[in-house]
Short mmCIF file of C-alpha atoms (C1' of nucleotides) in Angstrom, two decimals:
data_model
loop_
_atom_site.label_atom_id
_atom_site.label_comp_id
_atom_site.label_asym_id
_atom_site.label_seq_id
_atom_site.Cartn_x
_atom_site.Cartn_y
_atom_site.Cartn_z
CA UNK C 1 0.83 -81.85 -98.58
CA UNK C 2 0.91 -84.93 -96.48
CA UNK C 3 1.11 -83.34 -93.02
CA UNK C 4 -0.37 -79.87 -93.07
CA UNK C 5 -1.43 -80.11 -89.45
CA UNK C 6 1.62 -80.13 -87.24
CA UNK C 7 3.36 -76.96 -88.22
CA UNK C 8 4.55 -75.10 -85.16
CA UNK C 9 5.31 -78.03 -82.93
CA UNK C 10 8.69 -76.76 -81.84
CA UNK C 11 8.86 -73.93 -79.36
CA UNK C 12 11.42 -71.90 -81.24
CA UNK C 13 14.18 -73.80 -79.54
CA UNK C 14 15.23 -77.00 -77.86
CA UNK C 15 14.50 -77.83 -74.24
CA UNK C 16 10.73 -77.33 -74.28
CA UNK C 17 9.49 -80.63 -72.89
CA UNK C 18 5.86 -79.58 -72.74
CA UNK C 19 3.87 -76.65 -74.05
CA UNK C 20 3.41 -75.58 -70.47
CA UNK C 21 7.14 -75.29 -69.93
CA UNK C 22 7.42 -73.53 -73.22
CA UNK C 23 4.91 -70.92 -72.07
CA UNK C 24 6.61 -70.53 -68.72
CA UNK C 25 9.94 -70.00 -70.39
CA UNK C 26 8.59 -67.38 -72.75
CA UNK C 27 6.67 -65.66 -69.97
CA UNK C 28 9.79 -65.48 -67.88
CA UNK C 29 11.65 -63.72 -70.66
CA UNK C 30 8.86 -61.27 -71.30
CA UNK C 31 8.13 -60.46 -67.66
CA UNK C 32 11.77 -60.00 -66.77
CA UNK C 33 12.58 -57.75 -69.66
CA UNK C 34 9.37 -55.69 -69.79
CA UNK C 35 8.06 -55.75 -66.25
CA UNK C 36 4.68 -57.08 -65.22
CA UNK C 37 2.57 -54.11 -66.26
CA UNK C 38 4.06 -53.62 -69.71
CA UNK C 39 4.12 -57.31 -70.53
CA UNK C 40 1.15 -58.51 -72.57
CA UNK C 41 -0.26 -61.96 -72.98
CA UNK C 42 -0.02 -61.46 -76.73
CA UNK C 43 3.70 -60.96 -76.39
CA UNK C 44 4.05 -64.11 -74.32
CA UNK C 45 1.98 -66.08 -76.81
CA UNK C 46 4.06 -64.81 -79.70
CA UNK C 47 7.36 -65.63 -78.07
CA UNK C 48 6.14 -69.08 -77.12
CA UNK C 49 4.74 -69.78 -80.58
CA UNK C 50 1.41 -70.55 -78.98
CA UNK C 51 -2.02 -69.02 -79.10
CA UNK C 52 -3.31 -66.96 -76.23
CA UNK C 53 -6.08 -69.46 -75.64
CA UNK C 54 -3.50 -72.13 -74.97
CA UNK C 55 -1.97 -70.00 -72.26
CA UNK C 56 -5.35 -69.62 -70.60
CA UNK C 57 -5.81 -73.37 -70.82
CA UNK C 58 -2.79 -73.76 -68.54
CA UNK C 59 -2.98 -70.70 -66.32
CA UNK C 60 -5.98 -68.93 -64.84
CA UNK C 61 -4.89 -65.41 -65.70
CA UNK C 62 -1.94 -63.11 -66.15
CA UNK C 63 -1.30 -62.75 -62.46
CA UNK C 64 -1.26 -66.49 -61.87
CA UNK C 65 1.17 -66.92 -64.74
CA UNK C 66 3.44 -64.28 -63.27
CA UNK C 67 3.24 -65.96 -59.90
CA UNK C 68 4.35 -69.29 -61.34
CA UNK C 69 7.20 -67.68 -63.24
CA UNK C 70 8.58 -66.03 -60.13
CA UNK C 71 8.16 -69.14 -58.02
CA UNK C 72 9.97 -71.15 -60.67
CA UNK C 73 12.91 -68.80 -60.72
CA UNK C 74 13.03 -68.79 -56.92
CA UNK C 75 13.07 -72.58 -56.78
CA UNK C 76 15.98 -72.66 -59.18
CA UNK C 77 17.85 -70.16 -57.07
CA UNK C 78 17.28 -72.24 -53.99
CA UNK C 79 18.11 -75.58 -55.55
CA UNK C 80 21.22 -74.23 -57.14
CA UNK C 81 23.46 -75.53 -54.39
CA UNK C 82 26.39 -74.55 -56.55
CA UNK C 83 25.57 -71.01 -55.55
CA UNK C 84 27.91 -69.98 -52.78
CA UNK C 85 29.89 -73.16 -53.04
CA UNK C 86 32.09 -74.38 -50.25
CA UNK C 87 34.98 -72.21 -49.23
CA UNK C 88 35.66 -74.25 -46.10
CA UNK C 89 38.80 -75.68 -47.59
CA UNK C 90 40.42 -72.28 -47.53
CA UNK C 91 43.28 -72.03 -45.15
CA UNK C 92 42.70 -68.73 -43.37
CA UNK C 93 39.77 -66.48 -42.55
CA UNK C 94 40.87 -63.64 -44.78
CA UNK C 95 41.00 -65.64 -47.98
CA UNK C 96 37.81 -67.52 -47.09
CA UNK C 97 35.91 -64.27 -46.61
CA UNK C 98 37.32 -62.75 -49.76
CA UNK C 99 36.48 -65.68 -51.95
CA UNK C 100 33.01 -65.84 -50.51
CA UNK C 101 32.53 -62.14 -51.10
CA UNK C 102 33.58 -62.33 -54.73
CA UNK C 103 31.32 -65.27 -55.43
CA UNK C 104 28.38 -63.56 -53.82
CA UNK C 105 28.87 -60.34 -55.77
CA UNK C 106 29.04 -62.10 -59.10
CA UNK C 107 25.74 -63.80 -58.34
CA UNK C 108 23.89 -60.78 -57.00
CA UNK C 109 25.02 -58.50 -59.81
CA UNK C 110 24.24 -60.92 -62.63
CA UNK C 111 21.67 -59.63 -65.14
CA UNK C 112 19.24 -62.43 -64.33
CA UNK C 113 19.29 -61.80 -60.61
CA UNK C 114 18.88 -58.07 -61.15
CA UNK C 115 15.96 -58.52 -63.48
CA UNK C 116 13.98 -60.70 -61.13
CA UNK C 117 14.81 -58.42 -58.23
CA UNK C 118 13.42 -55.44 -60.09
CA UNK C 119 10.19 -57.13 -61.04
CA UNK C 120 9.56 -58.55 -57.60
CA UNK C 121 10.21 -55.24 -55.87
CA UNK C 122 7.94 -53.47 -58.31
CA UNK C 123 5.01 -55.82 -57.75
CA UNK C 124 5.53 -56.59 -54.07
CA UNK C 125 2.91 -54.08 -52.90
CA UNK C 126 0.25 -55.76 -55.05
CA UNK C 127 1.53 -59.34 -54.68
CA UNK C 128 2.77 -59.71 -51.09
CA UNK C 129 3.23 -63.46 -51.38
CA UNK C 130 5.63 -63.07 -54.25
CA UNK C 131 7.76 -60.78 -52.12
CA UNK C 132 7.80 -63.34 -49.32
CA UNK C 133 8.66 -66.19 -51.66
CA UNK C 134 11.51 -64.28 -53.20
CA UNK C 135 12.89 -63.22 -49.85
CA UNK C 136 12.72 -66.77 -48.57
CA UNK C 137 14.49 -68.12 -51.65
CA UNK C 138 17.25 -65.51 -51.89
CA UNK C 139 18.34 -63.43 -48.92
CA UNK C 140 17.31 -65.93 -46.24
CA UNK C 141 19.43 -68.87 -47.45
CA UNK C 142 22.31 -66.54 -48.25
CA UNK C 143 22.32 -65.16 -44.75
CA UNK C 144 22.03 -68.63 -43.25
CA UNK C 145 24.96 -69.74 -45.33
CA UNK C 146 27.13 -66.84 -44.16
CA UNK C 147 26.13 -67.40 -40.54
CA UNK C 148 27.20 -71.03 -40.85
CA UNK C 149 30.48 -69.94 -42.36
CA UNK C 150 31.21 -67.57 -39.48
CA UNK C 151 30.39 -70.25 -36.95
CA UNK C 152 32.58 -72.71 -38.78
CA UNK C 153 35.53 -70.35 -38.98
CA UNK C 154 35.11 -69.60 -35.29
CA UNK C 155 35.01 -73.27 -34.42
CA UNK C 156 38.27 -73.73 -36.29
CA UNK C 157 39.87 -70.95 -34.31
CA UNK C 158 40.28 -68.64 -37.29
CA UNK C 159 37.67 -66.14 -36.16
CA UNK C 160 36.08 -65.14 -32.87
CA UNK C 161 32.43 -64.38 -33.55
CA UNK C 162 30.16 -65.05 -30.56
CA UNK C 163 27.55 -67.53 -31.68
CA UNK C 164 24.64 -65.29 -30.74
CA UNK C 165 26.15 -62.43 -32.72
CA UNK C 166 26.83 -64.49 -35.81
CA UNK C 167 23.51 -63.87 -37.58
CA UNK C 168 23.80 -60.13 -37.13
CA UNK C 169 27.41 -60.09 -38.27
CA UNK C 170 26.47 -62.19 -41.27
CA UNK C 171 23.78 -59.68 -42.14
CA UNK C 172 26.21 -56.80 -41.84
CA UNK C 173 28.79 -58.57 -43.98
CA UNK C 174 26.24 -59.23 -46.72
CA UNK C 175 25.00 -55.67 -46.47
CA UNK C 176 28.49 -54.27 -46.89
CA UNK C 177 29.01 -56.22 -50.08
CA UNK C 178 25.63 -55.71 -51.68
CA UNK C 179 24.74 -52.16 -50.86
CA UNK C 180 25.72 -49.50 -53.29
CA UNK C 181 26.91 -51.77 -56.08
CA UNK C 182 23.51 -53.39 -56.09
CA UNK C 183 21.69 -50.08 -55.98
CA UNK C 184 23.64 -48.77 -58.93
CA UNK C 185 23.06 -51.93 -60.91
CA UNK C 186 19.32 -51.83 -60.23
CA UNK C 187 19.11 -48.20 -61.27
CA UNK C 188 21.20 -48.69 -64.38
CA UNK C 189 23.84 -46.25 -63.17
CA UNK C 190 27.31 -47.01 -64.49
CA UNK C 191 29.42 -48.54 -61.73
CA UNK C 192 32.08 -46.25 -60.34
CA UNK C 193 34.78 -48.89 -60.59
CA UNK C 194 34.77 -52.01 -62.68
CA UNK C 195 36.31 -54.32 -60.12
CA UNK C 196 35.12 -54.81 -56.59
CA UNK C 197 38.45 -55.71 -55.03
CA UNK C 198 38.92 -52.60 -52.89
CA UNK C 199 35.44 -52.79 -51.45
CA UNK C 200 35.77 -56.47 -50.72
CA UNK C 201 39.18 -55.95 -49.16
CA UNK C 202 38.08 -53.27 -46.72
CA UNK C 203 34.85 -55.06 -45.87
CA UNK C 204 36.86 -58.12 -44.93
CA UNK C 205 39.31 -56.06 -42.92
CA UNK C 206 36.45 -54.49 -40.97
CA UNK C 207 35.27 -57.93 -39.95
CA UNK C 208 38.79 -59.08 -39.10
CA UNK C 209 39.55 -55.96 -37.08
CA UNK C 210 36.77 -56.77 -34.66
CA UNK C 211 36.46 -60.54 -34.91
CA UNK C 212 39.90 -61.71 -35.97
CA UNK C 213 41.04 -64.51 -33.70
CA UNK C 214 44.63 -63.26 -33.31
CA UNK C 215 45.78 -59.68 -32.94
CA UNK C 216 45.32 -59.85 -36.71
CA UNK C 217 47.81 -58.13 -38.98
CA UNK C 218 45.59 -55.27 -39.99
CA UNK C 219 47.46 -54.51 -43.20
CA UNK C 220 45.81 -55.34 -46.48
CA UNK C 221 47.26 -58.78 -46.93
CA UNK C 222 48.32 -60.29 -50.28
CA UNK U 1 -27.25 -18.22 -59.74
CA UNK U 2 -24.81 -15.41 -60.06
CA UNK U 3 -21.64 -17.47 -60.53
CA UNK U 4 -22.45 -20.87 -61.94
CA UNK U 5 -19.20 -21.01 -63.81
CA UNK U 6 -16.38 -21.44 -61.39
CA UNK U 7 -17.30 -24.61 -59.61
CA UNK U 8 -14.27 -26.83 -59.18
CA UNK U 9 -11.66 -24.19 -58.81
CA UNK U 10 -10.10 -25.73 -55.75
CA UNK U 11 -7.94 -28.80 -56.15
CA UNK U 12 -9.50 -30.74 -53.34
CA UNK U 13 -7.12 -29.15 -50.89
CA UNK U 14 -5.00 -26.17 -50.08
CA UNK U 15 -1.52 -25.60 -51.46
CA UNK U 16 -2.32 -25.89 -55.15
CA UNK U 17 -0.90 -22.67 -56.53
CA UNK U 18 -1.50 -23.57 -60.16
CA UNK U 19 -3.40 -26.30 -61.95
CA UNK U 20 -0.07 -27.63 -63.09
CA UNK U 21 1.12 -28.13 -59.55
CA UNK U 22 -2.21 -29.65 -58.70
CA UNK U 23 -1.77 -32.21 -61.45
CA UNK U 24 1.78 -32.94 -60.41
CA UNK U 25 0.70 -33.50 -56.85
CA UNK U 26 -2.07 -35.87 -57.84
CA UNK U 27 0.16 -37.70 -60.29
CA UNK U 28 2.75 -38.20 -57.61
CA UNK U 29 0.23 -39.82 -55.33
CA UNK U 30 -1.11 -42.10 -58.05
CA UNK U 31 2.25 -43.14 -59.46
CA UNK U 32 3.75 -43.84 -56.07
CA UNK U 33 0.87 -45.93 -54.84
CA UNK U 34 0.03 -47.80 -58.05
CA UNK U 35 3.29 -47.91 -59.96
CA UNK U 36 3.80 -46.50 -63.45
CA UNK U 37 2.15 -49.25 -65.44
CA UNK U 38 -0.98 -49.60 -63.38
CA UNK U 39 -1.51 -45.86 -63.00
CA UNK U 40 -3.94 -44.34 -65.48
CA UNK U 41 -4.32 -40.80 -66.66
CA UNK U 42 -8.00 -41.03 -65.75
CA UNK U 43 -7.04 -41.75 -62.16
CA UNK U 44 -4.70 -38.77 -62.11
CA UNK U 45 -7.35 -36.51 -63.61
CA UNK U 46 -9.91 -37.66 -61.08
CA UNK U 47 -7.63 -37.15 -58.11
CA UNK U 48 -6.63 -33.71 -59.36
CA UNK U 49 -10.24 -32.67 -60.07
CA UNK U 50 -9.21 -31.89 -63.60
CA UNK U 51 -10.07 -33.23 -67.01
CA UNK U 52 -7.68 -35.45 -68.87
CA UNK U 53 -7.40 -32.88 -71.63
CA UNK U 54 -6.04 -30.38 -69.14
CA UNK U 55 -3.29 -32.78 -68.21
CA UNK U 56 -2.31 -33.15 -71.85
CA UNK U 57 -2.30 -29.38 -72.18
CA UNK U 58 0.49 -29.29 -69.59
CA UNK U 59 2.41 -32.49 -70.28
CA UNK U 60 3.21 -34.20 -73.55
CA UNK U 61 2.28 -37.69 -72.44
CA UNK U 62 2.19 -40.10 -69.55
CA UNK U 63 5.89 -40.77 -69.59
CA UNK U 64 6.76 -37.08 -69.53
CA UNK U 65 4.42 -36.56 -66.60
CA UNK U 66 6.05 -39.42 -64.73
CA UNK U 67 9.46 -37.97 -65.46
CA UNK U 68 8.49 -34.61 -64.00
CA UNK U 69 7.00 -36.21 -60.91
CA UNK U 70 10.17 -38.16 -60.16
CA UNK U 71 12.41 -35.18 -60.83
CA UNK U 72 10.28 -33.09 -58.51
CA UNK U 73 10.56 -35.60 -55.68
CA UNK U 74 14.30 -35.87 -56.23
CA UNK U 75 14.72 -32.12 -56.07
CA UNK U 76 12.87 -32.04 -52.78
CA UNK U 77 15.08 -34.77 -51.38
CA UNK U 78 18.14 -32.87 -52.40
CA UNK U 79 17.03 -29.50 -51.11
CA UNK U 80 15.85 -30.97 -47.85
CA UNK U 81 18.99 -29.99 -46.02
CA UNK U 82 17.25 -30.99 -42.83
CA UNK U 83 17.89 -34.56 -43.94
CA UNK U 84 20.90 -35.91 -42.11
CA UNK U 85 21.19 -32.86 -39.93
CA UNK U 86 24.35 -31.94 -38.13
CA UNK U 87 25.73 -34.34 -35.61
CA UNK U 88 29.03 -32.52 -35.36
CA UNK U 89 28.18 -31.25 -31.95
CA UNK U 90 28.26 -34.75 -30.53
CA UNK U 91 31.07 -35.32 -28.15
CA UNK U 92 32.48 -38.69 -29.21
CA UNK U 93 32.65 -40.79 -32.34
CA UNK U 94 30.45 -43.57 -31.03
CA UNK U 95 27.45 -41.40 -30.26
CA UNK U 96 27.93 -39.37 -33.43
CA UNK U 97 27.87 -42.49 -35.58
CA UNK U 98 24.90 -43.91 -33.73
CA UNK U 99 22.82 -40.81 -34.03
CA UNK U 100 23.66 -40.52 -37.68
CA UNK U 101 22.74 -44.14 -38.27
CA UNK U 102 19.36 -43.79 -36.60
CA UNK U 103 18.50 -40.67 -38.54
CA UNK U 104 19.48 -42.29 -41.80
CA UNK U 105 17.42 -45.39 -41.18
CA UNK U 106 14.30 -43.47 -40.33
CA UNK U 107 14.62 -41.61 -43.62
CA UNK U 108 15.42 -44.56 -45.82
CA UNK U 109 12.70 -46.75 -44.37
CA UNK U 110 9.97 -44.12 -44.51
CA UNK U 111 6.98 -45.08 -46.68
CA UNK U 112 7.56 -42.17 -49.03
CA UNK U 113 11.18 -43.03 -49.68
CA UNK U 114 10.32 -46.69 -50.20
CA UNK U 115 7.54 -45.88 -52.64
CA UNK U 116 9.69 -43.73 -54.88
CA UNK U 117 12.52 -46.24 -54.69
CA UNK U 118 10.22 -48.96 -55.91
CA UNK U 119 8.87 -47.12 -58.92
CA UNK U 120 12.25 -45.79 -59.96
CA UNK U 121 13.85 -49.23 -59.79
CA UNK U 122 10.94 -50.71 -61.68
CA UNK U 123 11.14 -48.22 -64.54
CA UNK U 124 14.89 -47.69 -64.63
CA UNK U 125 15.43 -50.09 -67.54
CA UNK U 126 12.97 -48.12 -69.68
CA UNK U 127 13.83 -44.66 -68.32
CA UNK U 128 17.58 -44.59 -67.71
CA UNK U 129 17.68 -40.87 -67.01
CA UNK U 130 15.23 -41.25 -64.16
CA UNK U 131 17.52 -43.78 -62.56
CA UNK U 132 20.47 -41.43 -62.85
CA UNK U 133 18.52 -38.50 -61.47
CA UNK U 134 17.33 -40.50 -58.50
CA UNK U 135 20.78 -41.83 -57.75
CA UNK U 136 22.27 -38.37 -57.95
CA UNK U 137 19.63 -36.97 -55.61
CA UNK U 138 19.67 -39.72 -52.99
CA UNK U 139 22.63 -42.03 -52.53
CA UNK U 140 25.26 -39.64 -53.85
CA UNK U 141 24.65 -36.78 -51.41
CA UNK U 142 24.15 -39.24 -48.58
CA UNK U 143 27.52 -40.82 -49.20
CA UNK U 144 29.18 -37.44 -49.57
CA UNK U 145 27.68 -36.40 -46.27
CA UNK U 146 29.00 -39.49 -44.49
CA UNK U 147 32.42 -39.08 -46.05
CA UNK U 148 32.54 -35.53 -44.76
CA UNK U 149 31.52 -36.74 -41.32
CA UNK U 150 34.30 -39.31 -41.23
CA UNK U 151 36.84 -36.74 -42.33
CA UNK U 152 35.58 -34.31 -39.73
CA UNK U 153 35.72 -36.85 -36.91
CA UNK U 154 39.22 -37.78 -38.00
CA UNK U 155 40.31 -34.17 -38.04
CA UNK U 156 39.05 -33.81 -34.48
CA UNK U 157 41.07 -36.81 -33.41
CA UNK U 158 38.05 -38.97 -32.62
CA UNK U 159 38.56 -41.36 -35.52
CA UNK U 160 41.48 -42.44 -37.70
CA UNK U 161 40.15 -42.91 -41.21
CA UNK U 162 42.74 -42.26 -43.92
CA UNK U 163 41.37 -39.54 -46.16
CA UNK U 164 41.66 -41.65 -49.31
CA UNK U 165 39.78 -44.48 -47.65
CA UNK U 166 36.98 -42.28 -46.32
CA UNK U 167 34.64 -42.58 -49.33
CA UNK U 168 34.89 -46.35 -49.34
CA UNK U 169 34.37 -46.58 -45.59
CA UNK U 170 31.40 -44.24 -45.88
CA UNK U 171 29.92 -46.50 -48.52
CA UNK U 172 30.43 -49.56 -46.34
CA UNK U 173 28.87 -47.86 -43.34
CA UNK U 174 25.81 -46.87 -45.36
CA UNK U 175 25.60 -50.36 -46.82
CA UNK U 176 25.66 -51.95 -43.39
CA UNK U 177 22.76 -49.84 -42.23
CA UNK U 178 20.59 -50.04 -45.32
CA UNK U 179 21.02 -53.59 -46.51
CA UNK U 180 18.61 -56.15 -45.29
CA UNK U 181 16.22 -53.80 -43.53
CA UNK U 182 15.75 -51.96 -46.77
CA UNK U 183 15.34 -55.14 -48.78
CA UNK U 184 12.66 -56.41 -46.42
CA UNK U 185 10.84 -53.12 -46.48
CA UNK U 186 10.88 -52.99 -50.27
CA UNK U 187 9.58 -56.55 -50.51
CA UNK U 188 6.90 -56.04 -47.89
CA UNK U 189 8.37 -58.72 -45.65
CA UNK U 190 7.70 -58.15 -41.99
CA UNK U 191 10.86 -56.91 -40.28
CA UNK U 192 12.55 -59.43 -38.04
CA UNK U 193 12.90 -56.96 -35.19
CA UNK U 194 11.04 -53.75 -34.70
CA UNK U 195 13.97 -51.68 -33.47
CA UNK U 196 17.28 -51.30 -35.18
CA UNK U 197 19.40 -50.71 -32.12
CA UNK U 198 21.40 -53.98 -32.19
CA UNK U 199 22.25 -53.63 -35.85
CA UNK U 200 23.27 -50.01 -35.44
CA UNK U 201 25.33 -50.85 -32.38
CA UNK U 202 27.36 -53.57 -34.05
CA UNK U 203 27.78 -51.65 -37.28
CA UNK U 204 29.26 -48.79 -35.28
CA UNK U 205 31.50 -51.12 -33.32
CA UNK U 206 32.83 -52.60 -36.55
CA UNK U 207 33.88 -49.15 -37.68
CA UNK U 208 35.38 -48.30 -34.31
CA UNK U 209 37.28 -51.57 -34.09
CA UNK U 210 39.27 -50.72 -37.18
CA UNK U 211 39.22 -46.93 -37.24
CA UNK U 212 38.80 -45.92 -33.60
CA UNK U 213 41.42 -43.34 -32.68
CA UNK U 214 42.24 -44.79 -29.27
CA UNK U 215 42.59 -48.45 -28.36
CA UNK U 216 38.82 -48.07 -28.17
CA UNK U 217 36.86 -49.78 -25.42
CA UNK U 218 35.31 -52.48 -27.59
CA UNK U 219 32.39 -53.11 -25.26
CA UNK U 220 28.96 -52.00 -26.31
CA UNK U 221 29.00 -48.63 -24.66
CA UNK U 222 26.05 -47.08 -22.81
"C1'" DG S 1 -6.66 -23.12 -70.64
"C1'" DT S 2 -10.29 -25.94 -69.63
"C1'" DC S 3 -13.99 -28.72 -70.45
"C1'" DT S 4 -17.09 -32.72 -72.84
"C1'" DA S 5 -17.09 -36.10 -75.96
"C1'" DT S 6 -14.79 -39.22 -78.82
"C1'" DA S 7 -11.33 -41.59 -81.82
"C1'" DT S 8 -8.51 -45.45 -81.82
"C1'" DA S 9 -6.13 -49.15 -80.25
"C1'" DC S 10 -4.68 -52.51 -77.30
"C1'" DG S 11 -5.04 -55.97 -73.69
"C1'" DG S 12 -7.19 -59.63 -70.94
"C1'" DA S 13 -10.16 -63.12 -71.36
"C1'" DT S 14 -13.53 -66.39 -73.83
"C1'" DA S 15 -16.44 -69.14 -77.47
"C1'" DG S 16 -16.48 -72.73 -80.29
"C1'" DA S 17 -14.44 -75.63 -84.04
"C1'" DC S 18 -11.20 -79.38 -84.43
"C1'" DG K 1 -5.32 -79.28 -75.74
"C1'" DT K 2 -4.85 -76.23 -79.32
"C1'" DC K 3 -6.28 -73.19 -82.61
"C1'" DT K 4 -8.96 -68.87 -84.89
"C1'" DA K 5 -11.78 -65.28 -84.17
"C1'" DT K 6 -13.94 -62.19 -81.25
"C1'" DC K 7 -16.03 -59.77 -77.19
"C1'" DC K 8 -15.57 -55.94 -74.21
"C1'" DG K 9 -13.53 -53.02 -71.02
"C1'" DT K 10 -10.13 -49.68 -70.50
"C1'" DA K 11 -6.31 -46.56 -71.65
"C1'" DT K 12 -3.82 -43.07 -74.16
"C1'" DA K 13 -4.46 -39.32 -76.65
"C1'" DT K 14 -7.16 -35.78 -79.39
"C1'" DA K 15 -11.04 -32.73 -81.52
"C1'" DG K 16 -13.65 -29.00 -80.94
"C1'" DA K 17 -16.72 -25.93 -78.20
"C1'" DC K 18 -16.25 -22.25 -74.83
#
DNA sequence: GTCTATATACGGATAGAC
DNA sequence: GTCTATCCGTATATAGAC
């Protein structure tokens, strides 16, 4: 009975530097899996092994907590430079585009990305700034990255995308990849096919058919 | 003082055949503008000029009411054959695709379609059947319609899409159109450009570059 | 079937001791 | 800063009269 005071000092796990981070981590889990409306501060407190009062000592109210959670996730997305890593080393346009497409799909369709997407879309009408933040941290850098890639491939003579068209083409390329797969994943509808190779292949061929530098062997490639 | 009984017999408006329909109509408005979580049965009752008890006489609980509302909207989408009306009369592939694209965008980006999309996506994890119903009533028929259009244009010699590739190409075409515009609209981010003409134009040219029947004048067209 | 009135609980937020 | 205990509004759902 020497130390009856400090009982629940650990936040259920490692990697909880401060109580504040511990709360943010728990809140993120709760919000992403239950949605903003269904999530309760009690649930967050329980998961964080903290009392509700402690939460309110760090955050003004539920909405502010939610805001910080989303902003935190967005920052991590943005900082994660590993996302959409370099494909510049690739030899030809076809393989560069394909590799890029695969990487992008695996990111966009990951459970974490889907969860945050759902929550942000759901609350965007009530929290416009959250929508803006998310858009600026996800789609905007992705599109910039693809635009740069098109310009680079064109500069190297592997593609022929006019520089003023590049942003629009980048948008269309991203759209082609994301589209229906993303919709299905968001809605919880079982995907029609488990691998995305055919879709990626034809999307790439559509780009090459119009913007390929050479007459471009239109066949599927390796 | 002859008829002091029947006071609130009208549901605030015309076109309320039964009380049930009146409740459904009010619930639709509330759910779509507030989201499932934030919507209250009191609000629905008030908007429908009905008591809460009456609602519970017609629907088991809030979730069941929501389910019926979504299913109703989906049915209307599906029946609305006017959606994506015929473009078969168009003379050439380019104008057919463009007209189709414009029609589709105006539907997908309409406030009503966006609102239902938001709530369905938000609640899909908790209500899987709603997600399925929505997907079957929206994206599936749209894609089938585009596939049919591609096959038709090919049959008429205006396009050269292999029949087994048509569904995938239809998906890619829809994806190109929907993509970022839809994302922005869902998130409440101001659209980058107010008209969609450039995006539609290039999307169509991408299709024509690979699947155009003739060598296809690649320039922008009229 | 429809209403008024109410049971019951839960959630956001706070008071006050330590 | 953190806890326990609580206030108070609101929300779902129901009881019972008509």
